[in-house]
């Protein structure tokens, strides 16, 4: 074992070339003092046995790195504890892999870019096309990986370059948890793109989190690398550099063809502006965003009691009002929207589909099914009506006797409604045999009701008369009418819901 300089340590260091030397030296499980990960050979150990270890790669990492993916400023290798800015008090988040750490970091003080040592060196080798650094890593074919039953690989693992599913293409998968598609390791550093002819696009870190000019999508986390032109603030995801020329989707009867363009366009499916990449159906003469190709045909929204259908245009004369029921702004019927044919209501596409918790997709096989009438009255039978058509004698699911309509507050004003448990007021139904009372409004409550603020989201709550319950909203005990969730069993008073 040869002694080396101390790499900033107060004692001399010994180089351990293999795991056997490391074991014979008496080293148990230890962490690298720079990257914080479990140490393995080749590595440096303190000759005085003081617990200082360095991976050979970490020890030899340059103190200053001119990284091609961040060409504006050099990256300096430093202890993260020495960074005095407030948001570094408990460590940092790597701008490539999004994992936190409190050890050494490659840091740009101007841009506040932070990279793990391994992330900085890994991406540097990719940028320099130094694929020899990956020669020790076995290539895995996607079919082999998924057939071996690696569910994590199928569903979760992403390529560190493009952040597409790892199992989609042949990929490198190393022991140090760096996963990379083979095609992403061989990406050109610079390219000319038809959507941005002013300057070439260069590979760079996706730390700004700007939306892709082709797919219009913004990643929730600033991960991986993208092609971009910093002076023009123009960025494209790696997967969008060469978008699919033709896309077919079951939601539309014809294929869509890609059109790359300089000028913006208005999407015929959602009515909002798109840039650079449009998909056109020449048969229907429509042009849409890529993401709008797969818009669901029919959805059930929490904002409306019926299903709503997507259409590319509507005739204005069919609608009394053209305001979106969600945002209350006018809907341009010359472009796509969601509408209810029964109620003549309309929604913007982006309003209807923005929050996945506010709607669900009606599957094609269930499109023709008649939806449950959630407004079915709890009055089971009308025995008699007056000349105005008002039900004067009824049967109600809550009671065994006939109920008679009255507005005689003077005689019955001291009675309580057996539905909401409040004093009788306005019109009400009463039982002449046993003193049962219901406000007219309580008697007409629907048997099923969507409670939008309930934790089970889209589940309809059923009207019940279970003995005693505690209302989830007001926390009071009651034995009146309640809406009960069939999913979680929770109750809400008919008065508070």
Short mmCIF file of C-alpha atoms in Angstrom, two decimals:
data_model
loop_
_atom_site.label_atom_id
_atom_site.label_comp_id
_atom_site.label_asym_id
_atom_site.label_seq_id
_atom_site.Cartn_x
_atom_site.Cartn_y
_atom_site.Cartn_z
CA UNK A 1 0.00 0.00 0.00
CA UNK A 2 1.47 3.28 -1.12
CA UNK A 3 1.20 6.55 0.80
CA UNK A 4 -0.18 9.61 -1.04
CA UNK A 5 -0.71 13.30 -0.37
CA UNK A 6 -3.46 14.03 2.09
CA UNK A 7 -6.12 15.67 -0.17
CA UNK A 8 -6.80 18.23 2.54
CA UNK A 9 -6.57 15.73 5.40
CA UNK A 10 -4.13 16.18 8.31
CA UNK A 11 -2.67 12.65 7.97
CA UNK A 12 -1.16 10.66 5.13
CA UNK A 13 -3.49 8.47 3.08
CA UNK A 14 -3.11 4.89 1.88
CA UNK A 15 -4.42 3.74 -1.51
CA UNK A 16 -6.54 0.57 -1.38
CA UNK A 17 -6.64 -0.84 -4.92
CA UNK A 18 -9.11 -3.66 -4.30
CA UNK A 19 -11.71 -4.83 -1.83
CA UNK A 20 -9.38 -7.48 -0.38
CA UNK A 21 -6.85 -4.83 0.68
CA UNK A 22 -9.68 -2.82 2.20
CA UNK A 23 -10.90 -5.81 4.23
CA UNK A 24 -7.37 -6.79 5.36
CA UNK A 25 -6.81 -3.23 6.52
CA UNK A 26 -9.60 -3.81 9.03
CA UNK A 27 -12.11 -1.44 7.52
CA UNK A 28 -15.78 -2.16 8.18
CA UNK A 29 -18.64 -0.26 6.62
CA UNK A 30 -17.54 3.35 6.14
CA UNK A 31 -18.64 6.39 4.15
CA UNK A 32 -16.63 8.55 1.79
CA UNK A 33 -15.87 11.87 3.46
CA UNK A 34 -16.61 13.79 0.25
CA UNK A 35 -19.66 12.19 -1.35
CA UNK A 36 -21.10 10.55 1.77
CA UNK A 37 -21.73 7.19 0.07
CA UNK A 38 -20.46 3.79 1.18
CA UNK A 39 -16.76 3.53 0.43
CA UNK A 40 -15.42 0.81 -1.87
CA UNK A 41 -12.11 0.12 -3.59
CA UNK A 42 -10.26 1.81 -5.12
CA UNK A 43 -10.20 4.31 -2.30
CA UNK A 44 -7.94 6.18 0.10
CA UNK A 45 -7.83 5.43 3.85
CA UNK A 46 -6.21 7.42 6.63
CA UNK A 47 -2.86 5.88 7.61
CA UNK A 48 -3.56 6.85 11.25
CA UNK A 49 -6.94 5.03 11.33
CA UNK A 50 -8.88 8.20 12.14
CA UNK A 51 -11.92 7.22 10.06
CA UNK A 52 -11.20 9.36 6.99
CA UNK A 53 -11.98 7.69 3.64
CA UNK A 54 -12.16 8.91 0.07
CA UNK A 55 -13.23 7.18 -3.11
CA UNK A 56 -10.36 7.48 -5.57
CA UNK A 57 -12.74 9.23 -7.99
CA UNK A 58 -13.80 11.73 -5.32
CA UNK A 59 -10.20 12.35 -4.23
CA UNK A 60 -9.06 13.05 -7.79
CA UNK A 61 -12.08 15.16 -8.74
CA UNK A 62 -10.86 18.57 -10.01
CA UNK A 63 -11.35 21.51 -7.65
CA UNK A 64 -12.65 23.55 -10.60
CA UNK A 65 -14.74 22.01 -13.36
CA UNK A 66 -15.59 23.75 -16.63
CA UNK A 67 -18.72 21.79 -17.42
CA UNK A 68 -20.05 21.86 -21.02
CA UNK A 69 -23.64 21.70 -19.75
CA UNK A 70 -23.02 24.87 -17.72
CA UNK A 71 -20.65 26.89 -19.84
CA UNK A 72 -21.36 30.32 -18.31
CA UNK A 73 -19.33 29.80 -15.12
CA UNK A 74 -16.95 27.19 -13.66
CA UNK A 75 -18.15 24.84 -10.94
CA UNK A 76 -16.12 24.81 -7.73
CA UNK A 77 -15.76 21.72 -5.53
CA UNK A 78 -16.42 22.75 -1.95
CA UNK A 79 -17.80 21.62 1.38
CA UNK A 80 -21.51 22.51 1.37
CA UNK A 81 -21.23 23.62 5.01
CA UNK A 82 -18.98 26.48 3.86
CA UNK A 83 -21.68 27.96 1.60
CA UNK A 84 -23.03 30.86 3.65
CA UNK A 85 -26.33 31.42 1.82
CA UNK A 86 -29.43 30.80 4.03
CA UNK A 87 -30.97 28.03 1.91
CA UNK A 88 -27.80 25.91 2.32
CA UNK A 89 -27.99 25.65 6.12
CA UNK A 90 -29.23 22.05 6.04
CA UNK A 91 -27.52 20.90 2.84
CA UNK A 92 -28.35 21.16 -0.85
CA UNK A 93 -30.43 19.51 -3.59
CA UNK A 94 -28.58 18.22 -6.65
CA UNK A 95 -29.87 19.93 -9.80
CA UNK A 96 -29.34 16.79 -11.86
CA UNK A 97 -30.75 13.90 -9.81
CA UNK A 98 -32.86 15.95 -7.33
CA UNK A 99 -31.43 14.10 -4.31
CA UNK A 100 -30.36 15.97 -1.19
CA UNK A 101 -26.92 15.89 0.47
CA UNK A 102 -24.82 17.79 3.00
CA UNK A 103 -21.32 16.76 1.89
CA UNK A 104 -19.09 18.17 -0.86
CA UNK A 105 -20.75 19.78 -3.85
CA UNK A 106 -19.85 21.23 -7.23
CA UNK A 107 -21.29 24.72 -6.83
CA UNK A 108 -21.81 27.77 -9.03
CA UNK A 109 -22.24 30.78 -6.77
CA UNK A 110 -23.60 32.94 -9.61
CA UNK A 111 -26.38 30.57 -10.69
CA UNK A 112 -26.70 28.56 -7.45
CA UNK A 113 -26.27 25.38 -9.47
CA UNK A 114 -25.40 22.38 -7.28
CA UNK A 115 -24.26 18.93 -8.36
CA UNK A 116 -23.14 15.84 -6.49
CA UNK A 117 -19.55 14.91 -7.32
CA UNK A 118 -20.71 11.75 -9.10
CA UNK A 119 -23.43 13.65 -11.00
CA UNK A 120 -21.01 16.35 -12.13
CA UNK A 121 -18.40 13.84 -13.34
CA UNK A 122 -20.98 11.53 -14.90
CA UNK A 123 -22.57 14.31 -16.96
CA UNK A 124 -19.14 15.73 -17.80
CA UNK A 125 -18.13 12.40 -19.36
CA UNK A 126 -21.38 12.33 -21.33
CA UNK A 127 -20.85 15.89 -22.54
CA UNK A 128 -17.27 15.11 -23.56
CA UNK A 129 -18.47 11.90 -25.26
CA UNK A 130 -16.08 10.01 -23.01
CA UNK A 131 -17.97 6.72 -23.21
CA UNK A 132 -14.93 4.78 -21.99
CA UNK A 133 -16.14 5.66 -18.49
CA UNK A 134 -19.20 3.49 -19.18
CA UNK A 135 -17.34 0.51 -20.65
CA UNK A 136 -17.44 -1.35 -17.33
CA UNK A 137 -21.22 -1.04 -17.20
CA UNK A 138 -23.22 -3.80 -18.88
CA UNK A 139 -25.84 -2.89 -21.45
CA UNK A 140 -29.30 -4.24 -20.71
CA UNK A 141 -31.97 -4.87 -23.31
CA UNK A 142 -35.44 -3.59 -22.32
CA UNK A 143 -37.14 -6.95 -22.97
CA UNK A 144 -34.64 -8.78 -20.77
CA UNK A 145 -35.08 -6.26 -17.95
CA UNK A 146 -38.88 -6.40 -17.92
CA UNK A 147 -39.13 -10.16 -18.45
CA UNK A 148 -37.02 -10.67 -15.33
CA UNK A 149 -39.92 -9.25 -13.35
CA UNK A 150 -38.34 -5.95 -12.36
CA UNK A 151 -41.56 -4.03 -11.66
CA UNK A 152 -39.61 -1.05 -10.36
CA UNK A 153 -37.84 -0.81 -13.71
CA UNK A 154 -41.13 -1.00 -15.59
CA UNK A 155 -42.94 1.64 -13.60
CA UNK A 156 -40.52 3.92 -11.80
CA UNK A 157 -36.92 3.91 -13.03
CA UNK A 158 -36.09 6.77 -15.37
CA UNK A 159 -33.20 7.55 -17.67
CA UNK A 160 -30.96 10.20 -16.10
CA UNK A 161 -30.71 11.92 -19.47
CA UNK A 162 -34.20 12.23 -20.90
CA UNK A 163 -36.22 11.04 -17.84
CA UNK A 164 -38.25 8.69 -20.00
CA UNK A 165 -38.89 5.16 -18.62
CA UNK A 166 -35.60 3.28 -18.45
CA UNK A 167 -37.04 0.01 -19.75
CA UNK A 168 -38.18 1.67 -22.98
CA UNK A 169 -34.76 1.35 -24.67
CA UNK A 170 -31.44 -0.44 -24.31
CA UNK A 171 -29.71 1.17 -21.35
CA UNK A 172 -26.73 1.29 -19.04
CA UNK A 173 -27.53 0.38 -15.44
CA UNK A 174 -24.57 0.70 -13.10
CA UNK A 175 -23.95 -0.28 -9.49
CA UNK A 176 -23.77 3.38 -8.54
CA UNK A 177 -27.45 3.80 -9.51
CA UNK A 178 -26.81 5.76 -12.70
CA UNK A 179 -29.27 4.68 -15.34
CA UNK A 180 -28.90 5.95 -18.87
CA UNK A 181 -30.33 5.01 -22.23
CA UNK A 182 -27.59 4.09 -24.67
CA UNK A 183 -29.02 6.57 -27.17
CA UNK A 184 -28.87 9.39 -24.57
CA UNK A 185 -25.19 8.66 -23.88
CA UNK A 186 -24.49 9.32 -27.56
CA UNK A 187 -26.51 12.52 -28.02
CA UNK A 188 -24.80 15.30 -30.01
CA UNK A 189 -23.77 18.17 -27.77
CA UNK A 190 -25.05 20.76 -30.26
CA UNK A 191 -27.70 20.59 -32.99
CA UNK A 192 -29.70 22.78 -35.33
CA UNK A 193 -33.46 22.51 -35.02
CA UNK A 194 -36.16 23.57 -37.44
CA UNK A 195 -38.20 25.16 -34.64
CA UNK A 196 -35.38 27.53 -33.70
CA UNK A 197 -33.22 28.52 -36.65
CA UNK A 198 -31.71 31.61 -35.04
CA UNK A 199 -29.15 29.74 -32.91
CA UNK A 200 -28.06 26.12 -32.44
CA UNK A 201 -29.41 24.28 -29.39
CA UNK A 202 -26.93 22.88 -26.88
CA UNK A 203 -27.33 20.29 -24.13
CA UNK A 204 -27.65 21.86 -20.68
CA UNK A 205 -29.03 21.20 -17.23
CA UNK A 206 -32.78 21.61 -16.87
CA UNK A 207 -32.50 23.75 -13.75
CA UNK A 208 -34.82 26.55 -14.91
CA UNK A 209 -37.79 24.20 -15.23
CA UNK A 210 -39.13 26.06 -18.27
CA UNK A 211 -41.79 24.50 -20.47
CA UNK A 212 -40.77 22.59 -23.58
CA UNK A 213 -41.57 24.55 -26.74
CA UNK A 214 -42.68 21.40 -28.55
CA UNK A 215 -44.88 19.52 -26.06
CA UNK A 216 -45.76 22.60 -23.94
CA UNK A 217 -45.20 20.56 -20.77
CA UNK A 218 -43.22 21.58 -17.69
CA UNK A 219 -41.68 18.92 -15.49
CA UNK A 220 -42.68 19.11 -11.85
CA UNK A 221 -39.03 18.73 -10.87
CA UNK A 222 -36.04 20.28 -12.61
CA UNK A 223 -34.27 17.10 -13.59
CA UNK A 224 -31.93 15.80 -16.25
CA UNK A 225 -30.76 17.67 -19.32
CA UNK A 226 -32.49 19.45 -22.18
CA UNK A 227 -31.56 21.08 -25.46
CA UNK A 228 -31.75 24.84 -25.16
CA UNK A 229 -30.81 28.28 -26.36
CA UNK A 230 -30.22 30.38 -23.25
CA UNK A 231 -30.18 33.82 -24.98
CA UNK A 232 -33.64 33.13 -26.46
CA UNK A 233 -35.02 31.21 -23.47
CA UNK A 234 -35.88 28.37 -25.85
CA UNK A 235 -35.82 24.79 -24.53
CA UNK A 236 -36.83 21.38 -25.87
CA UNK A 237 -36.99 18.08 -24.02
CA UNK A 238 -34.66 15.44 -25.42
CA UNK A 239 -37.63 13.23 -26.31
CA UNK A 240 -39.22 16.11 -28.25
CA UNK A 241 -36.24 16.87 -30.51
CA UNK A 242 -37.53 14.29 -32.97
CA UNK A 243 -41.27 13.96 -32.25
CA UNK A 244 -43.32 11.15 -33.74
CA UNK A 245 -44.28 12.00 -37.35
CA UNK A 246 -47.65 10.24 -37.12
CA UNK A 247 -49.79 9.51 -34.07
CA UNK A 248 -52.91 7.39 -33.93
CA UNK A 249 -55.25 7.43 -30.94
CA UNK A 250 -58.50 5.65 -30.21
CA UNK A 251 -60.17 8.96 -29.32
CA UNK A 252 -60.07 10.05 -33.00
CA UNK A 253 -60.90 8.05 -36.10
CA UNK A 254 -58.02 9.37 -38.25
CA UNK A 255 -54.22 9.62 -37.73
CA UNK A 256 -52.55 12.93 -36.88
CA UNK A 257 -49.46 14.09 -38.81
CA UNK A 258 -46.69 16.28 -37.37
CA UNK A 259 -46.21 19.83 -38.69
CA UNK A 260 -43.16 21.73 -37.40
CA UNK A 261 -43.70 25.47 -37.75
CA UNK A 262 -42.24 28.84 -36.81
CA UNK A 263 -45.54 30.64 -36.17
CA UNK A 264 -47.91 29.87 -33.30
CA UNK A 265 -51.33 28.29 -33.86
CA UNK A 266 -54.62 27.87 -32.02
CA UNK A 267 -55.36 24.29 -31.02
CA UNK A 268 -58.72 23.17 -32.40
CA UNK A 269 -59.15 20.73 -29.52
CA UNK A 270 -58.73 23.09 -26.54
CA UNK A 271 -58.77 26.62 -28.00
CA UNK A 272 -55.41 27.71 -26.56
CA UNK A 273 -52.23 28.76 -28.35
CA UNK A 274 -49.54 26.30 -29.34
CA UNK A 275 -45.99 26.82 -30.60
CA UNK A 276 -43.75 25.14 -33.13
CA UNK A 277 -45.12 21.58 -33.13
CA UNK A 278 -48.67 20.89 -34.26
CA UNK A 279 -50.42 17.68 -35.21
CA UNK A 280 -52.95 17.88 -38.04
CA UNK A 281 -55.78 15.65 -39.19
CA UNK A 282 -56.08 16.47 -42.88
CA UNK A 283 -59.38 14.60 -43.17
CA UNK A 284 -61.10 16.69 -40.48
CA UNK A 285 -59.03 19.84 -41.18
CA UNK A 286 -58.04 20.31 -37.53
CA UNK A 287 -54.71 21.16 -35.88
CA UNK A 288 -53.99 20.26 -32.24
CA UNK A 289 -51.36 20.06 -29.51
CA UNK A 290 -49.72 16.67 -29.12
CA UNK A 291 -51.23 16.33 -25.64
CA UNK A 292 -54.72 17.09 -26.99
CA UNK A 293 -54.68 14.15 -29.40
CA UNK A 294 -55.60 11.85 -26.52
CA UNK A 295 -58.23 14.06 -24.86
CA UNK A 296 -60.97 11.78 -23.44
CA UNK A 297 -64.22 11.81 -25.41
CA UNK A 298 -66.48 11.70 -22.35
CA UNK A 299 -65.72 12.63 -18.73
CA UNK A 300 -67.65 12.97 -15.49
CA UNK A 301 -66.79 16.25 -13.80
CA UNK A 302 -67.40 17.14 -10.18
CA UNK A 303 -68.71 20.47 -11.44
CA UNK A 304 -71.74 19.01 -13.20
CA UNK A 305 -74.23 16.25 -12.44
CA UNK A 306 -74.17 14.75 -15.96
CA UNK A 307 -71.38 13.45 -18.13
CA UNK A 308 -69.87 15.97 -20.53
CA UNK A 309 -68.58 15.22 -24.04
CA UNK A 310 -65.71 16.72 -26.01
CA UNK A 311 -66.42 18.35 -29.35
CA UNK A 312 -64.30 20.38 -31.78
CA UNK A 313 -67.00 23.02 -32.39
CA UNK A 314 -70.55 23.89 -31.29
CA UNK A 315 -73.40 25.90 -32.78
CA UNK A 316 -73.99 28.98 -30.64
CA UNK A 317 -77.76 28.88 -31.13
CA UNK A 318 -77.90 25.65 -29.10
CA UNK A 319 -76.72 27.45 -25.95
CA UNK A 320 -78.45 30.16 -23.96
CA UNK A 321 -75.13 31.06 -22.29
CA UNK A 322 -71.58 30.47 -23.47
CA UNK A 323 -69.85 30.96 -20.12
CA UNK A 324 -67.73 28.13 -18.73
CA UNK A 325 -69.43 26.82 -15.58
CA UNK A 326 -66.04 26.59 -13.85
CA UNK A 327 -64.23 29.88 -14.61
CA UNK A 328 -67.30 31.87 -15.82
CA UNK A 329 -65.40 33.22 -18.83
CA UNK A 330 -66.81 32.91 -22.33
CA UNK A 331 -66.05 29.76 -24.33
CA UNK A 332 -65.18 30.22 -28.00
CA UNK A 333 -67.40 27.62 -29.67
CA UNK A 334 -65.28 27.68 -32.84
CA UNK A 335 -62.75 25.56 -30.94
CA UNK A 336 -62.93 22.47 -28.74
CA UNK A 337 -64.84 22.31 -25.46
CA UNK A 338 -66.74 19.95 -23.19
CA UNK A 339 -70.52 20.25 -23.15
CA UNK A 340 -73.63 18.63 -21.67
CA UNK A 341 -76.33 17.99 -24.26
CA UNK A 342 -79.01 17.62 -21.56
CA UNK A 343 -78.40 20.92 -19.78
CA UNK A 344 -76.72 22.99 -22.50
CA UNK A 345 -73.78 23.81 -20.24
CA UNK A 346 -70.23 24.21 -21.49
CA UNK A 347 -66.69 24.03 -20.07
CA UNK A 348 -63.26 25.03 -21.34
CA UNK A 349 -61.16 21.94 -22.05
CA UNK A 350 -58.36 23.11 -19.76
CA UNK A 351 -60.80 23.94 -16.95
CA UNK A 352 -62.47 20.53 -17.18
CA UNK A 353 -59.22 18.52 -17.25
CA UNK A 354 -56.74 20.66 -15.28
CA UNK A 355 -57.14 18.84 -11.95
CA UNK A 356 -57.23 15.02 -12.21
CA UNK A 357 -59.05 14.87 -8.87
CA UNK A 358 -62.01 16.82 -10.28
CA UNK A 359 -63.00 14.42 -13.05
CA UNK A 360 -62.76 10.85 -14.24
CA UNK A 361 -62.75 9.42 -17.75
CA UNK A 362 -65.76 7.44 -18.91
CA UNK A 363 -64.35 4.37 -20.65
CA UNK A 364 -65.49 3.69 -24.24
CA UNK A 365 -67.27 0.48 -23.23
CA UNK A 366 -69.37 2.47 -20.71
CA UNK A 367 -70.16 5.44 -22.95
CA UNK A 368 -73.66 4.17 -23.79
CA UNK A 369 -74.58 3.30 -20.22
CA UNK A 370 -77.18 5.52 -18.64
CA UNK A 371 -75.55 7.29 -15.68
CA UNK A 372 -77.06 7.01 -12.23
CA UNK A 373 -79.61 9.76 -11.60
CA UNK A 374 -78.08 11.29 -8.52
CA UNK A 375 -81.01 13.70 -8.18
CA UNK A 376 -83.61 10.94 -7.65
CA UNK A 377 -85.96 12.31 -5.00
CA UNK A 378 -86.30 10.73 -1.58
CA UNK A 379 -90.09 11.08 -2.00
CA UNK A 380 -91.03 7.54 -3.00
CA UNK A 381 -94.62 8.28 -4.09
CA UNK A 382 -96.94 11.26 -4.58
CA UNK A 383 -100.47 10.44 -3.42
CA UNK A 384 -102.15 13.77 -4.11
CA UNK A 385 -101.37 17.11 -5.78
CA UNK A 386 -103.08 20.50 -5.66
CA UNK A 387 -104.14 22.55 -8.66
CA UNK A 388 -100.65 24.09 -8.91
CA UNK A 389 -99.11 20.61 -9.26
CA UNK A 390 -97.57 20.72 -5.79
CA UNK A 391 -97.37 17.39 -3.94
CA UNK A 392 -99.71 17.70 -0.94
CA UNK A 393 -99.70 14.09 0.29
CA UNK A 394 -96.59 11.94 -0.15
CA UNK A 395 -94.82 8.77 0.88
CA UNK A 396 -91.23 9.23 2.04
CA UNK A 397 -88.49 6.62 2.48
CA UNK A 398 -87.84 7.93 6.02
CA UNK A 399 -91.38 7.25 7.33
CA UNK A 400 -94.06 4.54 7.17
CA UNK A 401 -97.16 6.80 7.06
CA UNK A 402 -98.45 9.35 4.59
CA UNK A 403 -97.10 12.90 5.05
CA UNK A 404 -99.30 15.97 4.45
CA UNK A 405 -98.09 19.37 3.23
CA UNK A 406 -98.79 22.36 5.50
CA UNK A 407 -97.62 25.91 6.16
CA UNK A 408 -99.39 26.34 9.51
CA UNK A 409 -96.36 27.62 11.44
CA UNK A 410 -98.56 29.06 14.21
CA UNK A 411 -99.82 25.61 15.23
CA UNK A 412 -96.64 23.61 14.66
CA UNK A 413 -93.91 26.24 15.10
CA UNK A 414 -92.57 24.57 18.25
CA UNK A 415 -91.90 21.27 16.43
CA UNK A 416 -88.57 20.11 15.07
CA UNK A 417 -87.83 18.74 11.61
CA UNK A 418 -86.85 15.05 11.78
CA UNK A 419 -84.51 15.60 8.83
CA UNK A 420 -82.28 18.55 9.76
CA UNK A 421 -83.34 18.67 13.47
CA UNK A 422 -84.07 22.43 13.28
CA UNK A 423 -87.33 24.17 14.23
CA UNK A 424 -90.14 23.87 11.70
CA UNK A 425 -90.41 26.90 9.42
CA UNK A 426 -91.83 27.66 5.97
CA UNK A 427 -93.67 24.82 4.24
CA UNK A 428 -93.38 21.38 5.81
CA UNK A 429 -94.78 17.86 5.71
CA UNK A 430 -96.23 16.24 8.83
CA UNK A 431 -97.66 12.89 9.87
CA UNK A 432 -101.12 13.15 11.45
CA UNK A 433 -100.68 9.78 13.16
CA UNK A 434 -97.35 10.06 15.00
CA UNK A 435 -96.05 13.62 14.99
CA UNK A 436 -93.31 13.20 12.36
CA UNK A 437 -92.20 16.43 10.63
CA UNK A 438 -90.04 17.29 7.64
CA UNK A 439 -89.33 20.64 6.05
CA UNK A 440 -90.50 20.57 2.44
CA UNK A 441 -86.88 21.17 1.40
CA UNK A 442 -85.69 18.24 3.55
CA UNK A 443 -88.37 15.94 2.15
CA UNK A 444 -87.24 16.72 -1.41
CA UNK A 445 -83.53 16.02 -0.81
CA UNK A 446 -81.98 13.78 -3.51
CA UNK A 447 -81.14 10.21 -2.50
CA UNK A 448 -77.64 10.56 -3.94
CA UNK A 449 -75.54 13.69 -3.69
CA UNK A 450 -71.95 14.57 -4.72
CA UNK A 451 -70.30 16.39 -1.81
CA UNK A 452 -67.36 18.12 -3.50
CA UNK A 453 -65.43 18.85 -0.29
CA UNK A 454 -65.62 15.26 0.95
CA UNK A 455 -62.30 13.42 1.19
CA UNK A 456 -63.44 10.57 -1.10
CA UNK A 457 -63.59 13.05 -3.96
CA UNK A 458 -65.89 11.76 -6.71
CA UNK A 459 -67.89 9.30 -4.60
CA UNK A 460 -71.62 10.13 -4.40
CA UNK A 461 -73.02 10.09 -0.86
CA UNK A 462 -76.32 8.30 -0.17
CA UNK A 463 -79.11 9.79 1.97
CA UNK A 464 -79.70 7.60 5.04
CA UNK A 465 -81.53 7.71 8.36
CA UNK A 466 -79.12 5.68 10.49
CA UNK A 467 -79.83 6.03 14.19
CA UNK A 468 -77.26 8.38 15.76
CA UNK A 469 -74.24 9.73 13.85
CA UNK A 470 -71.59 12.42 14.27
CA UNK A 471 -71.44 14.91 11.39
CA UNK A 472 -67.94 15.23 9.90
CA UNK A 473 -68.44 18.95 9.22
CA UNK A 474 -70.00 20.36 12.39
CA UNK A 475 -69.01 17.50 14.75
CA UNK A 476 -72.51 17.43 16.33
CA UNK A 477 -74.40 14.25 17.17
CA UNK A 478 -77.72 13.81 15.34
CA UNK A 479 -80.37 11.21 14.56
CA UNK A 480 -81.83 13.01 11.54
CA UNK A 481 -81.14 12.58 7.84
CA UNK A 482 -77.51 12.24 6.76
CA UNK A 483 -75.48 11.69 3.64
CA UNK A 484 -73.30 8.64 4.11
CA UNK A 485 -70.23 7.83 2.03
CA UNK A 486 -70.29 4.24 0.79
CA UNK A 487 -66.49 4.30 0.48
CA UNK A 488 -65.34 5.43 3.93
CA UNK A 489 -68.59 5.26 5.91
CA UNK A 490 -68.41 8.92 6.95
CA UNK A 491 -71.61 10.92 7.64
CA UNK A 492 -72.56 14.49 6.82
CA UNK A 493 -75.73 16.06 8.16
CA UNK A 494 -78.29 16.92 5.47
CA UNK A 495 -78.27 20.43 6.93
CA UNK A 496 -74.48 21.02 6.71
CA UNK A 497 -73.94 19.28 3.35
#
